[in-house]
PDB file of N, CA, C and O in Angstrom:
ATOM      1  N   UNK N   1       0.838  -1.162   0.000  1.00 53.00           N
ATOM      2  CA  UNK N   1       0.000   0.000   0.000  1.00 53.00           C
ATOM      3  C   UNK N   1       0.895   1.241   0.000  1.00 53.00           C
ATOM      4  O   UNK N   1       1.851   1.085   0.759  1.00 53.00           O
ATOM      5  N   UNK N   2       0.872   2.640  -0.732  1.00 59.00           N
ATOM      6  CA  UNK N   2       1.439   3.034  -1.336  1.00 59.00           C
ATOM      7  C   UNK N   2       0.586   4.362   0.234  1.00 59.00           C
ATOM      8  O   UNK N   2      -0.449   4.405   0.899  1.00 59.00           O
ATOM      9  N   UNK N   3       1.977   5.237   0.078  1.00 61.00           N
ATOM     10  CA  UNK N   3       1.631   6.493   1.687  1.00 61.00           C
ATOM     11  C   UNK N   3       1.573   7.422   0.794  1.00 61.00           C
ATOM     12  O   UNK N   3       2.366   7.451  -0.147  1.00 61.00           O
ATOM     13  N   UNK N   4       0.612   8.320   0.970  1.00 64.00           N
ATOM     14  CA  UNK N   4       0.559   9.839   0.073  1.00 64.00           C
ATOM     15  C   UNK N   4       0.845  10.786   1.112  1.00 64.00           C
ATOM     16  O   UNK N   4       0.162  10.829   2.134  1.00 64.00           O
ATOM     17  N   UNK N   5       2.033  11.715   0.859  1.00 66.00           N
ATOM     18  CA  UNK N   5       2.392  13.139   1.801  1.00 66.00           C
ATOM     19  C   UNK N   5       1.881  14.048   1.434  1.00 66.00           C
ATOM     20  O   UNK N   5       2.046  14.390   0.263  1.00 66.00           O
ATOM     21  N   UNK N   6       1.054  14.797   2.314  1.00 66.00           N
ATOM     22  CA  UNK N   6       0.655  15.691   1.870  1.00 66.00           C
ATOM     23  C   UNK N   6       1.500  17.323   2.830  1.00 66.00           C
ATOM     24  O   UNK N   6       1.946  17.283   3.977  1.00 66.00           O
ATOM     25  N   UNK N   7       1.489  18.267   2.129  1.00 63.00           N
ATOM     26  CA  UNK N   7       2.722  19.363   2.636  1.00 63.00           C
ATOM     27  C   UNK N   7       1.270  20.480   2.619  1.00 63.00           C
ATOM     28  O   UNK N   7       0.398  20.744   1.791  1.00 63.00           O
ATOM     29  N   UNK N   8       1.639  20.983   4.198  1.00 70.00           N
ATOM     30  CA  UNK N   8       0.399  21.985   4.394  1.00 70.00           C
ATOM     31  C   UNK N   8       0.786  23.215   3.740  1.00 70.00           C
ATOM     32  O   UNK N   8       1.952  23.006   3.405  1.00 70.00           O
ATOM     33  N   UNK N   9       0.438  24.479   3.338  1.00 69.00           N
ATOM     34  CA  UNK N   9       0.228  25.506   2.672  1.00 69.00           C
ATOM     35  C   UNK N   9       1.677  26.056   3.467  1.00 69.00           C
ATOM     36  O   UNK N   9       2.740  26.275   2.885  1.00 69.00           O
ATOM     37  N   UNK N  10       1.429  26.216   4.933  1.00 67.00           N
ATOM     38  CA  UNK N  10       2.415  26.751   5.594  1.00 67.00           C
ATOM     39  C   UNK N  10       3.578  26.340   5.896  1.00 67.00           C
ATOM     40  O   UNK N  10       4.375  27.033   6.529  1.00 67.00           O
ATOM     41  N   UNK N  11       3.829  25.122   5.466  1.00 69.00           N
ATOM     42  CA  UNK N  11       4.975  24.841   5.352  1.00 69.00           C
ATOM     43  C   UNK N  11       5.850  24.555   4.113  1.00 69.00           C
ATOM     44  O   UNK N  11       7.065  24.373   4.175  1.00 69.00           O
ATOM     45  N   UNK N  12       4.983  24.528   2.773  1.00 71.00           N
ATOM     46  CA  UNK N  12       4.971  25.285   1.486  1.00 71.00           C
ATOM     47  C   UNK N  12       5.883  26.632   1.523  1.00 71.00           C
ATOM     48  O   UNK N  12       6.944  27.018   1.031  1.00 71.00           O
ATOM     49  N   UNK N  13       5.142  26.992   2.152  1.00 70.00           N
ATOM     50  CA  UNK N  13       5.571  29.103   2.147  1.00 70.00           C
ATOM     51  C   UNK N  13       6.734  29.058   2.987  1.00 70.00           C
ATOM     52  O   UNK N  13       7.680  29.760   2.631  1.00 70.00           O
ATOM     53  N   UNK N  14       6.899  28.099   4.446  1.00 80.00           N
ATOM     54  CA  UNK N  14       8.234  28.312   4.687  1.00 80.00           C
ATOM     55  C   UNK N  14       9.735  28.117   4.178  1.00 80.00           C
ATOM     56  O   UNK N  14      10.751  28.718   4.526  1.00 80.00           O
ATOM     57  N   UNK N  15       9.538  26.961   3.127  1.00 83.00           N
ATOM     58  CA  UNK N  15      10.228  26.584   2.440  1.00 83.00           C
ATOM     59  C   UNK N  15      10.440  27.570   1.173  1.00 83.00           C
ATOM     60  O   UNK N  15      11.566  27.744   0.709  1.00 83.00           O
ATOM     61  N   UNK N  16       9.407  28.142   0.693  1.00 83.00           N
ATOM     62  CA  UNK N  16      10.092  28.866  -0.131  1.00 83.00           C
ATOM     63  C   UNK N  16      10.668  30.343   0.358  1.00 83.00           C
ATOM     64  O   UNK N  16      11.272  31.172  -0.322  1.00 83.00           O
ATOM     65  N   UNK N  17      10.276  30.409   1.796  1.00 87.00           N
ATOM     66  CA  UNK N  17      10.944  31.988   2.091  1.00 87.00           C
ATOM     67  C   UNK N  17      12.205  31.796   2.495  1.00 87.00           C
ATOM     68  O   UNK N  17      12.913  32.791   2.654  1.00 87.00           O
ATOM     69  N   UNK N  18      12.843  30.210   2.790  1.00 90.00           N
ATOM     70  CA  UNK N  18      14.002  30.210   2.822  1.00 90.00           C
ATOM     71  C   UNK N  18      15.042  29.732   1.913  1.00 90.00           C
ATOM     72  O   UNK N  18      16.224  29.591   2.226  1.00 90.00           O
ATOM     73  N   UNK N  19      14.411  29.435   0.501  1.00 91.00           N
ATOM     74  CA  UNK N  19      14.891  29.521  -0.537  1.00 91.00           C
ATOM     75  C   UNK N  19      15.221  30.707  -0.930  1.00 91.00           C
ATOM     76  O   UNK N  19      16.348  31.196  -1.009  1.00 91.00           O
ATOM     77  N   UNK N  20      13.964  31.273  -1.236  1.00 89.00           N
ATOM     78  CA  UNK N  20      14.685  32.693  -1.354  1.00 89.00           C
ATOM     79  C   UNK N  20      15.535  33.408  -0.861  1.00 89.00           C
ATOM     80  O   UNK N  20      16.290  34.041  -1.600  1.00 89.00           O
ATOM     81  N   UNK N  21      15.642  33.502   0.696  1.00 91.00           N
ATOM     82  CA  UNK N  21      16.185  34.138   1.807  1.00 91.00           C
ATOM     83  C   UNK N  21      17.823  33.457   1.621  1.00 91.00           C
ATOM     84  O   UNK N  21      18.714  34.145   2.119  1.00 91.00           O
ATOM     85  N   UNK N  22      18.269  32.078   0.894  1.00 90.00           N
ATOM     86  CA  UNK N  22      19.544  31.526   0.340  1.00 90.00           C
ATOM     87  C   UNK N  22      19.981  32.326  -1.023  1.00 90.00           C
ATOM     88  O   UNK N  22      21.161  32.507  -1.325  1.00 90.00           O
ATOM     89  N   UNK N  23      18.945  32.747  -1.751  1.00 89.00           N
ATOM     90  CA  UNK N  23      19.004  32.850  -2.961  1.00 89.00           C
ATOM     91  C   UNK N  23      19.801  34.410  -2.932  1.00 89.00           C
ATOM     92  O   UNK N  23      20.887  34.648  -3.459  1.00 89.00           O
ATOM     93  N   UNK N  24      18.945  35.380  -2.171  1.00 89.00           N
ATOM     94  CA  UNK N  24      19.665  36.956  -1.650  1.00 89.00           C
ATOM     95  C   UNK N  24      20.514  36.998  -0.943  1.00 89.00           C
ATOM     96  O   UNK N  24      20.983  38.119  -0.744  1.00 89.00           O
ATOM     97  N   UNK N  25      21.243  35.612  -0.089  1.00 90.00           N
ATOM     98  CA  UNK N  25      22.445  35.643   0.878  1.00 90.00           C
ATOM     99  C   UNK N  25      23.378  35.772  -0.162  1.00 90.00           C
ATOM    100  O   UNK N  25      24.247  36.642  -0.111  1.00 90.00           O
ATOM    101  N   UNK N  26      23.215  34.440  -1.760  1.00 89.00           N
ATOM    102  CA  UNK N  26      24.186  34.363  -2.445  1.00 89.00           C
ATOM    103  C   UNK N  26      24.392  35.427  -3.170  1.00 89.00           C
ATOM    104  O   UNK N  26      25.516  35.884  -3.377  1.00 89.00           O
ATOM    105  N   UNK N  27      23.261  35.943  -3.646  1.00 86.00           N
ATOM    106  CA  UNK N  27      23.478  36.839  -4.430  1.00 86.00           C
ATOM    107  C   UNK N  27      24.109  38.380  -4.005  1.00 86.00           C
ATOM    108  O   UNK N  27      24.605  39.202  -4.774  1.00 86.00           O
ATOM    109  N   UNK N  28      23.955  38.471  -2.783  1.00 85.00           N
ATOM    110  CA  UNK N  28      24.865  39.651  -1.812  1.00 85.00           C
ATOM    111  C   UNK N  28      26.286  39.420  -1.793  1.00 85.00           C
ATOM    112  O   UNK N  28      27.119  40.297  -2.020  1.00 85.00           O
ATOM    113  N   UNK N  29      26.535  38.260  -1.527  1.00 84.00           N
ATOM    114  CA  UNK N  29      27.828  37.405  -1.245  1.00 84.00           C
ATOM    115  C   UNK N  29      28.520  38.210  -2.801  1.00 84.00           C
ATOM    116  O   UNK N  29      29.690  38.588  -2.864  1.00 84.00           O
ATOM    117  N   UNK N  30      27.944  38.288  -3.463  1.00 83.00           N
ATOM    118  CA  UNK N  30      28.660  37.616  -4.605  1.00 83.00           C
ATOM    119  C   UNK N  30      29.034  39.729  -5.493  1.00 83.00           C
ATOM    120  O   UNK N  30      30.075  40.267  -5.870  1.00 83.00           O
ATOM    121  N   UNK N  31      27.491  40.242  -5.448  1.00 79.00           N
ATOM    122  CA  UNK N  31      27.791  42.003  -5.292  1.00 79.00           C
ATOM    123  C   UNK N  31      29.217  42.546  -4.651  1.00 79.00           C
ATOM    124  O   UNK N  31      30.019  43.408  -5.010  1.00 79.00           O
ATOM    125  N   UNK N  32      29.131  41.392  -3.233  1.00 78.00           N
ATOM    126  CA  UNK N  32      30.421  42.406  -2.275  1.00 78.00           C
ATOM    127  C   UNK N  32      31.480  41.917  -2.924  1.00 78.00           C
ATOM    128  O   UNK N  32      32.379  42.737  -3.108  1.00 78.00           O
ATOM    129  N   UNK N  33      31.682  40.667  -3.393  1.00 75.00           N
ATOM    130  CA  UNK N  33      32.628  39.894  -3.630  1.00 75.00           C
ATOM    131  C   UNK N  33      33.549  40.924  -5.084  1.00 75.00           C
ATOM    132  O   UNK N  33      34.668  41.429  -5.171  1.00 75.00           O
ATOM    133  N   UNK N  34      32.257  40.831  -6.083  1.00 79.00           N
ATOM    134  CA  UNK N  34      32.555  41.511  -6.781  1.00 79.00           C
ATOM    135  C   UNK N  34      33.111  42.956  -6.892  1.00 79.00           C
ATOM    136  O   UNK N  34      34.160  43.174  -7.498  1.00 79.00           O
ATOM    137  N   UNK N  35      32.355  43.991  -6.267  1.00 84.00           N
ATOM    138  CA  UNK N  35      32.530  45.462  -5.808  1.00 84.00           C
ATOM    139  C   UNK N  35      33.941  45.464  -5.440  1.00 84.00           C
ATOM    140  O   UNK N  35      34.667  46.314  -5.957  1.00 84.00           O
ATOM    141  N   UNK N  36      34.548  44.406  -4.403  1.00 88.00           N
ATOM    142  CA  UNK N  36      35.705  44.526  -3.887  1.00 88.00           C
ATOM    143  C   UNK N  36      37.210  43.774  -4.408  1.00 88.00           C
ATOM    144  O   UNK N  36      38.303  43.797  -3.841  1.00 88.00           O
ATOM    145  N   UNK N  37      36.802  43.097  -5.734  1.00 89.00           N
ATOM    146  CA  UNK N  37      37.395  43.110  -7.170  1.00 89.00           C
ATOM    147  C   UNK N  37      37.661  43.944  -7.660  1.00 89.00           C
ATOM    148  O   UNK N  37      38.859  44.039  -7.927  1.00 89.00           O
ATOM    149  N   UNK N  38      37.104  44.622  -7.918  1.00 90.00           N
ATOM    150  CA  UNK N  38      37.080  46.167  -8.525  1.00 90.00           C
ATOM    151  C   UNK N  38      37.882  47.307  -7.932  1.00 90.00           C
ATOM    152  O   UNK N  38      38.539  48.214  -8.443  1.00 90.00           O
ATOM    153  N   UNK N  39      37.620  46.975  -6.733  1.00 92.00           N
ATOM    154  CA  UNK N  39      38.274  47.968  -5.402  1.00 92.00           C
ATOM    155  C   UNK N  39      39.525  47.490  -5.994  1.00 92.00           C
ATOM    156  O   UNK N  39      39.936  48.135  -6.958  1.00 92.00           O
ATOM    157  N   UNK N  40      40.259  46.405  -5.569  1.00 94.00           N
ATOM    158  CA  UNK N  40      41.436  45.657  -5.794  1.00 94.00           C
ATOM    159  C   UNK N  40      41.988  46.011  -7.195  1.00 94.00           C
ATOM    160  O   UNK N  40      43.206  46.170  -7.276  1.00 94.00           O
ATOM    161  N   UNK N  41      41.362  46.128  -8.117  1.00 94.00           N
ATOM    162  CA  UNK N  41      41.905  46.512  -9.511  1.00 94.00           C
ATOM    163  C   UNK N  41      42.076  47.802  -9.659  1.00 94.00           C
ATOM    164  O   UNK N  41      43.078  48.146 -10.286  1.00 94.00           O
ATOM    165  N   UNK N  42      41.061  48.969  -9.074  1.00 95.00           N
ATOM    166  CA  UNK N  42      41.712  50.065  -9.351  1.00 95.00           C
ATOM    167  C   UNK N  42      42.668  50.715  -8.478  1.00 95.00           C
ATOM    168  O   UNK N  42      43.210  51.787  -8.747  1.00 95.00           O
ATOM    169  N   UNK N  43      42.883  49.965  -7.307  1.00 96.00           N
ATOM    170  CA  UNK N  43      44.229  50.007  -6.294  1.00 96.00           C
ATOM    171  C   UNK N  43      45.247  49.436  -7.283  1.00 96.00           C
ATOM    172  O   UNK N  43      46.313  50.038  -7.409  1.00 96.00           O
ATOM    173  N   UNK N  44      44.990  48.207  -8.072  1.00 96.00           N
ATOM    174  CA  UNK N  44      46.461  47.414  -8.248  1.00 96.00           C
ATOM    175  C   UNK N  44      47.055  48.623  -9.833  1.00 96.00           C
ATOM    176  O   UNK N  44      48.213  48.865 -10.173  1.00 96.00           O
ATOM    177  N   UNK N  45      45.684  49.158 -10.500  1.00 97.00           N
ATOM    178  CA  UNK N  45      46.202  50.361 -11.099  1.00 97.00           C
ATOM    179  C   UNK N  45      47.346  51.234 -11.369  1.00 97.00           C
ATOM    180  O   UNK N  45      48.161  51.478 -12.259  1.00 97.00           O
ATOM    181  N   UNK N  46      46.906  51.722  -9.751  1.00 97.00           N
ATOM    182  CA  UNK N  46      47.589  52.998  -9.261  1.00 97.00           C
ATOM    183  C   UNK N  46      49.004  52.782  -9.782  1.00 97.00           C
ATOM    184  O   UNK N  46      49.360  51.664 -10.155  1.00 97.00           O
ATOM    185  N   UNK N  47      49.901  53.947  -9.815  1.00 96.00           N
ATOM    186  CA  UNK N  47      51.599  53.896  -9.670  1.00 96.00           C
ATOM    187  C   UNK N  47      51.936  53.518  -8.012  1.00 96.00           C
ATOM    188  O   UNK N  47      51.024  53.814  -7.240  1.00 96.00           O
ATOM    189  N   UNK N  48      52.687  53.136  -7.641  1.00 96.00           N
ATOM    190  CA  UNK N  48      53.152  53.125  -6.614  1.00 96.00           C
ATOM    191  C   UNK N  48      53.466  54.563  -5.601  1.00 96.00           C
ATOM    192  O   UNK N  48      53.337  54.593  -4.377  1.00 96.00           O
ATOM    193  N   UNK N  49      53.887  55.659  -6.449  1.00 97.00           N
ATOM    194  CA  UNK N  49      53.808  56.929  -5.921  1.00 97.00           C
ATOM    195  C   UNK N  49      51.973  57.691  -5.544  1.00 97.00           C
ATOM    196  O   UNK N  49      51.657  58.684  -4.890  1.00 97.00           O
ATOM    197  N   UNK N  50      51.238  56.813  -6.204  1.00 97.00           N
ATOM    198  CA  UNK N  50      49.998  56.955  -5.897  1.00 97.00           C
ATOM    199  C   UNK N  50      49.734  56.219  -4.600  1.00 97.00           C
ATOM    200  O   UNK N  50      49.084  56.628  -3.637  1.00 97.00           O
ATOM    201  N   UNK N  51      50.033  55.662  -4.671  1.00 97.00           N
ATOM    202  CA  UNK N  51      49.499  54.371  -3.602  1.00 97.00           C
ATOM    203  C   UNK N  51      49.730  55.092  -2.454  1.00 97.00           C
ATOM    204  O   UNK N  51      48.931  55.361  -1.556  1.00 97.00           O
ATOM    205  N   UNK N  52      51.694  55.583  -2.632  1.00 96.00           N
ATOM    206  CA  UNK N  52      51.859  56.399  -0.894  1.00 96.00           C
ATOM    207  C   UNK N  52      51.525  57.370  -0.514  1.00 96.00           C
ATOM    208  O   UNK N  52      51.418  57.636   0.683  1.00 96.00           O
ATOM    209  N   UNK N  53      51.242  58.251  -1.592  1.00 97.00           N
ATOM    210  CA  UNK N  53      50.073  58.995  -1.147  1.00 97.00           C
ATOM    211  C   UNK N  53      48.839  58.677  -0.361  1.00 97.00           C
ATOM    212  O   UNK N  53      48.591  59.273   0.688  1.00 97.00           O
ATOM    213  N   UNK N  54      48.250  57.971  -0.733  1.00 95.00           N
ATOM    214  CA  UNK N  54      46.981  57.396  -0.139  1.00 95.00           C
ATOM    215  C   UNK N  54      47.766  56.667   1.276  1.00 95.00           C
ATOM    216  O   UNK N  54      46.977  55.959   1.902  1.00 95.00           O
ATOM    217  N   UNK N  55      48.952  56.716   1.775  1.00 96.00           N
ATOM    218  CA  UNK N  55      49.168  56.041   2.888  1.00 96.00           C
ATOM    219  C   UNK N  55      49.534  54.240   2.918  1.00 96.00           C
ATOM    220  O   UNK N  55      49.692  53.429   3.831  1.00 96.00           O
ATOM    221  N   UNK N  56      49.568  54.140   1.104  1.00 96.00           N
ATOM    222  CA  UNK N  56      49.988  52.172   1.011  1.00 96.00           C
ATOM    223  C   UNK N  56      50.697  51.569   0.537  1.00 96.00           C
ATOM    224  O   UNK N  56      51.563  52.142  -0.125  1.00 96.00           O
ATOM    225  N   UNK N  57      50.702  50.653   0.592  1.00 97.00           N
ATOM    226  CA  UNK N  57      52.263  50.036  -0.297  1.00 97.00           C
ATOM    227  C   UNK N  57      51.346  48.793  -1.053  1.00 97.00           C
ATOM    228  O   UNK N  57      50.242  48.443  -0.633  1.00 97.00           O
ATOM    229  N   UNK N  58      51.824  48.375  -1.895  1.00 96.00           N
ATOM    230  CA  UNK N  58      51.182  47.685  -2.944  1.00 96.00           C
ATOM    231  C   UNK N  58      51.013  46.155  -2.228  1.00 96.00           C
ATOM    232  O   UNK N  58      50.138  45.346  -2.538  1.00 96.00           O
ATOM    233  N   UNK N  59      51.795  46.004  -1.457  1.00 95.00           N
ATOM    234  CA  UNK N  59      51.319  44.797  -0.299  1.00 95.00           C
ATOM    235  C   UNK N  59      50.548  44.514  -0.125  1.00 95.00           C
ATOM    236  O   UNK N  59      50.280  43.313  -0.124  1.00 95.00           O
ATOM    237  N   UNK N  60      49.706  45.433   0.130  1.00 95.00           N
ATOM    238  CA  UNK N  60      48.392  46.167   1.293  1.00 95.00           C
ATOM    239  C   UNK N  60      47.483  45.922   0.809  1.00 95.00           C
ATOM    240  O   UNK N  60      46.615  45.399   1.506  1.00 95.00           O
ATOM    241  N   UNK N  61      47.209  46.166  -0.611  1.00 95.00           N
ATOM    242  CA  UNK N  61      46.224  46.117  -0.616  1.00 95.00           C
ATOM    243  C   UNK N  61      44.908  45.606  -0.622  1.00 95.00           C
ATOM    244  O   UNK N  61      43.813  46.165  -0.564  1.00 95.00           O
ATOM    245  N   UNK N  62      45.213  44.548  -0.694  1.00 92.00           N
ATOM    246  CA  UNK N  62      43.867  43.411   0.017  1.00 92.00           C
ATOM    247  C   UNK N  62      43.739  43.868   1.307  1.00 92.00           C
ATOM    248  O   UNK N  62      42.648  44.235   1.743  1.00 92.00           O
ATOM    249  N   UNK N  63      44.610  43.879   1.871  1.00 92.00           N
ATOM    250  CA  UNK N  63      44.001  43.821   3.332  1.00 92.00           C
ATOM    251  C   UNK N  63      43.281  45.083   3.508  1.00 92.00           C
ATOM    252  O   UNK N  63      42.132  45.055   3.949  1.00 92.00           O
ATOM    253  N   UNK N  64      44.037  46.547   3.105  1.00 93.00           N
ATOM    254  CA  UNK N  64      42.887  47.624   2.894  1.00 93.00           C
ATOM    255  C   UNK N  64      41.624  47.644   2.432  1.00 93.00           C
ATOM    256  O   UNK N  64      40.696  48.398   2.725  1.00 93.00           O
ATOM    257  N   UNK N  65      41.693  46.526   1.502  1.00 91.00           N
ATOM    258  CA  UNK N  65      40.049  46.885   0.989  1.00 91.00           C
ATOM    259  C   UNK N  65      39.121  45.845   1.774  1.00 91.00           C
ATOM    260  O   UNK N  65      37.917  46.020   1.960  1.00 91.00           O
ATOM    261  N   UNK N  66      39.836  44.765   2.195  1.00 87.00           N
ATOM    262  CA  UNK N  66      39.293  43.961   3.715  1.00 87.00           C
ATOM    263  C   UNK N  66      39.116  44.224   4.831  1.00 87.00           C
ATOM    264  O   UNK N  66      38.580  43.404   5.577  1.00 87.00           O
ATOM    265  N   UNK N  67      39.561  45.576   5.312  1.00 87.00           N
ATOM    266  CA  UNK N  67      40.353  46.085   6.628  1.00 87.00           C
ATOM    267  C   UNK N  67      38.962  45.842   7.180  1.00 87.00           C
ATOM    268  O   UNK N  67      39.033  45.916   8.407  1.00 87.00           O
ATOM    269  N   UNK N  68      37.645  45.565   6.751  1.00 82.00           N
ATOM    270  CA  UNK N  68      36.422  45.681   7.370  1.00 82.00           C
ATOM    271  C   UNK N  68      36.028  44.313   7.933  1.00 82.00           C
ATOM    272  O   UNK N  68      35.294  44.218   8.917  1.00 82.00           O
ATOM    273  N   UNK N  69      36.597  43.122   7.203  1.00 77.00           N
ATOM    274  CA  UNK N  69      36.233  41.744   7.367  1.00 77.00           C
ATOM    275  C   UNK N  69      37.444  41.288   8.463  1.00 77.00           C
ATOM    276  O   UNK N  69      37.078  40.762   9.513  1.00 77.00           O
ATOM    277  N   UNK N  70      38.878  41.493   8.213  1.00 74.00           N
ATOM    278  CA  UNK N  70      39.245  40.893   8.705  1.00 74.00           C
ATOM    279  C   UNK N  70      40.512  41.894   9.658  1.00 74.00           C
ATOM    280  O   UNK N  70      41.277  42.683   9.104  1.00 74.00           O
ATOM    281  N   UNK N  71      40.497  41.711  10.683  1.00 66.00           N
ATOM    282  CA  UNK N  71      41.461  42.591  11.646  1.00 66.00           C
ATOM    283  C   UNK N  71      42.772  41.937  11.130  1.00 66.00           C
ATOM    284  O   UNK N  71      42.717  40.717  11.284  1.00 66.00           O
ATOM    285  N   UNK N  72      43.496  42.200  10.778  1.00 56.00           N
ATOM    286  CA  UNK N  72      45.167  41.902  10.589  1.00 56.00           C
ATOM    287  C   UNK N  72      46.142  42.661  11.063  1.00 56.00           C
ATOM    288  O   UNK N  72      47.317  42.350  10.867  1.00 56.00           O
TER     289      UNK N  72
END
């Protein structure tokens, strides 16, 4: 004899608000990820006499444009 599941409305809807709610984590993830690519490229740009101006050395610069994520 064969079991039929049946999935109530509300737990329907919870499942998809946390699909979605995965779907805008990744897709944020991925904006910052990007944005701070960009950051990184128009730092790796610069001349080096630019850079010390701004206070950096070409080392740096990941960690400057990270200085928010990760304490180093």
């Amino acid at each position: 004899m064969a079991s039929t599941t049946f999935f109530t409305r509300t737990e329907t809807a919870g499942t998809g608000r946390r699909i979605l709610k995965a779907v805008a984590e990744a897709m944020t993830r991925y904006m910052e990820r990007q944005s701070r690519a960009d950051q990184i490229q128009r730092l790796q740009n610069k001349s080096d006499a630019e850079l010390a101006q701004m206070g950096l050395r070409r080392a740096d610069i990941v960690r400057h444009v990270f200085r928010d994520r990760f304490y180093v």
